Short mmCIF file of C-alpha atoms in Angstrom, two decimals:
data_model
loop_
_atom_site.label_atom_id
_atom_site.label_comp_id
_atom_site.label_asym_id
_atom_site.label_seq_id
_atom_site.Cartn_x
_atom_site.Cartn_y
_atom_site.Cartn_z
CA UNK A 1238 -0.06 0.09 -0.07
CA UNK A 1239 1.31 3.31 -0.96
CA UNK A 1240 1.85 6.39 1.41
CA UNK A 1241 -0.98 9.19 0.91
CA UNK A 1242 -0.33 12.91 1.66
CA UNK A 1243 -1.59 12.67 5.54
CA UNK A 1244 0.79 10.10 6.30
CA UNK A 1245 3.66 11.86 4.75
CA UNK A 1246 3.04 14.83 6.84
CA UNK A 1247 2.73 12.75 9.87
CA UNK A 1248 6.47 11.00 8.79
CA UNK A 1249 7.66 14.73 8.34
CA UNK A 1250 7.14 15.50 11.89
CA UNK A 1251 8.22 12.55 13.54
CA UNK A 1252 11.55 12.81 11.39
CA UNK A 1253 11.93 16.38 12.49
CA UNK A 1254 11.83 15.25 16.59
CA UNK A 1255 14.66 14.66 18.48
CA UNK A 1256 14.30 11.26 18.87
CA UNK A 1257 12.59 9.37 16.01
CA UNK A 1258 12.41 5.79 14.56
CA UNK A 1259 10.58 5.37 11.00
CA UNK A 1260 10.46 2.09 9.32
CA UNK A 1261 9.59 1.66 5.61
CA UNK A 1262 9.12 -1.67 3.65
CA UNK A 1263 10.26 -1.94 0.05
CA UNK A 1264 9.93 -5.49 -1.56
CA UNK A 1265 11.30 -7.55 1.22
CA UNK A 1266 13.84 -5.08 2.85
CA UNK A 1267 13.34 -3.26 5.85
CA UNK A 1268 14.38 0.55 5.77
CA UNK A 1269 14.85 2.02 8.89
CA UNK A 1270 15.45 6.07 9.62
CA UNK A 1271 16.75 7.10 12.81
CA UNK A 1272 18.16 10.56 14.33
CA UNK A 1273 21.53 9.96 15.29
CA UNK A 1274 24.31 12.85 16.66
CA UNK A 1275 26.98 13.90 14.09
CA UNK A 1276 28.43 16.54 16.77
CA UNK A 1277 27.75 17.67 20.11
CA UNK A 1278 25.00 20.12 18.67
CA UNK A 1279 24.31 18.62 15.29
CA UNK A 1280 21.96 15.64 14.36
CA UNK A 1281 21.25 13.92 10.87
CA UNK A 1282 19.02 11.28 9.86
CA UNK A 1283 20.52 7.76 9.23
CA UNK A 1284 19.23 5.24 6.92
CA UNK A 1285 19.59 1.53 7.91
CA UNK A 1286 19.01 -1.17 5.35
CA UNK A 1287 17.43 -4.37 7.15
CA UNK A 1288 19.02 -2.82 10.26
CA UNK A 1289 22.66 -2.48 9.12
CA UNK A 1290 24.71 0.62 8.41
CA UNK A 1291 26.91 -0.60 5.76
CA UNK A 1292 29.30 2.11 4.18
CA UNK A 1293 30.79 0.00 1.61
CA UNK A 1294 27.07 -0.91 0.26
CA UNK A 1295 27.15 2.57 -1.55
CA UNK A 1296 30.34 1.81 -3.58
CA UNK A 1297 29.76 0.30 -6.83
CA UNK A 1298 33.28 -1.49 -6.87
CA UNK A 1299 32.80 -3.15 -3.41
CA UNK A 1300 31.73 -6.60 -2.90
CA UNK A 1301 29.46 -5.41 -0.36
CA UNK A 1302 27.65 -3.21 -2.78
CA UNK A 1303 23.82 -2.78 -2.40
CA UNK A 1304 21.90 -1.76 -5.46
CA UNK A 1305 19.07 -0.43 -3.33
CA UNK A 1306 21.60 2.13 -2.16
CA UNK A 1307 21.02 4.53 -5.10
CA UNK A 1308 17.27 4.68 -4.25
CA UNK A 1309 17.62 5.32 -0.07
CA UNK A 1310 20.83 7.07 0.30
CA UNK A 1311 21.39 10.64 -0.01
CA UNK A 1312 23.58 11.50 -3.20
CA UNK A 1313 26.21 14.10 -2.33
CA UNK A 1314 28.84 15.84 -4.67
CA UNK A 1315 31.89 17.65 -3.59
CA UNK A 1316 34.46 19.45 -5.93
CA UNK A 1317 38.05 17.88 -6.14
CA UNK A 1318 39.32 21.31 -5.54
CA UNK A 1319 38.20 24.25 -3.40
CA UNK A 1320 37.16 27.59 -5.21
CA UNK A 1321 40.21 29.20 -3.60
CA UNK A 1322 42.69 26.80 -4.86
CA UNK A 1323 41.12 27.21 -8.33
CA UNK A 1324 41.30 31.01 -7.92
CA UNK A 1325 44.81 30.82 -7.03
CA UNK A 1326 45.58 28.51 -10.06
CA UNK A 1327 43.82 30.99 -12.20
CA UNK A 1328 45.53 33.88 -11.03
CA UNK A 1329 48.92 32.33 -11.52
CA UNK A 1330 48.43 30.83 -14.78
CA UNK A 1331 45.43 32.39 -16.30
CA UNK A 1332 41.88 31.35 -16.56
CA UNK A 1333 42.06 30.31 -20.25
CA UNK A 1334 45.41 28.35 -19.50
CA UNK A 1335 43.75 26.53 -16.53
CA UNK A 1336 40.64 25.69 -18.26
CA UNK A 1337 42.36 24.30 -21.20
CA UNK A 1338 45.03 22.16 -19.67
CA UNK A 1339 43.82 21.64 -16.14
CA UNK A 1340 40.03 20.83 -16.69
CA UNK A 1341 40.19 18.00 -13.96
CA UNK A 1342 39.95 21.12 -11.44
CA UNK A 1343 36.47 21.76 -12.34
CA UNK A 1344 35.36 18.42 -11.65
CA UNK A 1345 33.39 17.05 -8.81
CA UNK A 1346 33.16 13.81 -6.97
CA UNK A 1347 29.71 12.31 -6.72
CA UNK A 1348 29.11 9.57 -3.95
CA UNK A 1349 26.26 8.11 -1.87
CA UNK A 1350 26.06 8.65 1.87
CA UNK A 1351 23.28 6.92 4.45
CA UNK A 1352 23.15 10.68 6.08
CA UNK A 1353 20.80 13.15 5.21
CA UNK A 1354 21.26 16.31 6.99
CA UNK A 1355 17.43 17.18 7.30
CA UNK A 1356 13.96 15.64 6.67
CA UNK A 1357 12.82 17.35 3.69
CA UNK A 1358 15.55 15.98 1.52
CA UNK A 1359 14.67 12.47 2.58
CA UNK A 1360 11.29 13.05 2.14
CA UNK A 1361 11.30 14.45 -1.47
CA UNK A 1362 13.56 11.66 -2.20
CA UNK A 1363 11.48 9.00 -0.64
CA UNK A 1364 8.18 10.39 -2.16
CA UNK A 1365 9.58 9.26 -5.54
CA UNK A 1366 9.87 5.66 -4.61
CA UNK A 1367 7.18 3.26 -6.07
CA UNK A 1368 6.18 0.31 -3.80
CA UNK A 1369 7.48 1.97 -0.61
CA UNK A 1370 4.82 1.29 2.49
CA UNK A 1371 5.34 2.46 5.82
CA UNK A 1372 5.81 -0.13 8.61
CA UNK A 1373 3.98 0.42 12.22
CA UNK A 1374 6.09 1.14 15.13
CA UNK A 1375 5.68 2.09 18.55
CA UNK A 1376 6.49 5.73 17.84
CA UNK A 1377 4.16 5.77 14.86
CA UNK A 1378 1.36 3.68 16.31
CA UNK A 1379 -1.23 6.70 16.84
CA UNK A 1380 -1.97 7.20 13.18
CA UNK A 1381 0.75 5.67 10.69
CA UNK A 1382 0.03 2.12 9.88
CA UNK A 1383 1.12 -0.31 7.04
#
């Protein structure tokens, strides 16, 4: 059974709380979302696939790769070189020379991570997944059902 709009609103409220645990079911896999501390004052949402947080599951070259990670994990991209380093190279060598002979300086590295910085990005991504259903848990028993 798919998740309707009222359930998505309740899920968003639950994910924004300090202590949250939301479980989804996709095919035969249980996806758990839990809020965890990253630092003393920061928390993020962590995605567990079948109660496991396997970092190697997001790397396609790894033997532990899980094909469900592109669906449920956050896609992040970071530049290979910082803006200040690119600016220094452009200042020393000229912008045209850097773009022609060093195009790798402008490339970005894209990777998957099981950590979402906030609930809006997670909900936006999960709404697009067909066949996702909500599992009932103790914290969501007041209105969220499978």
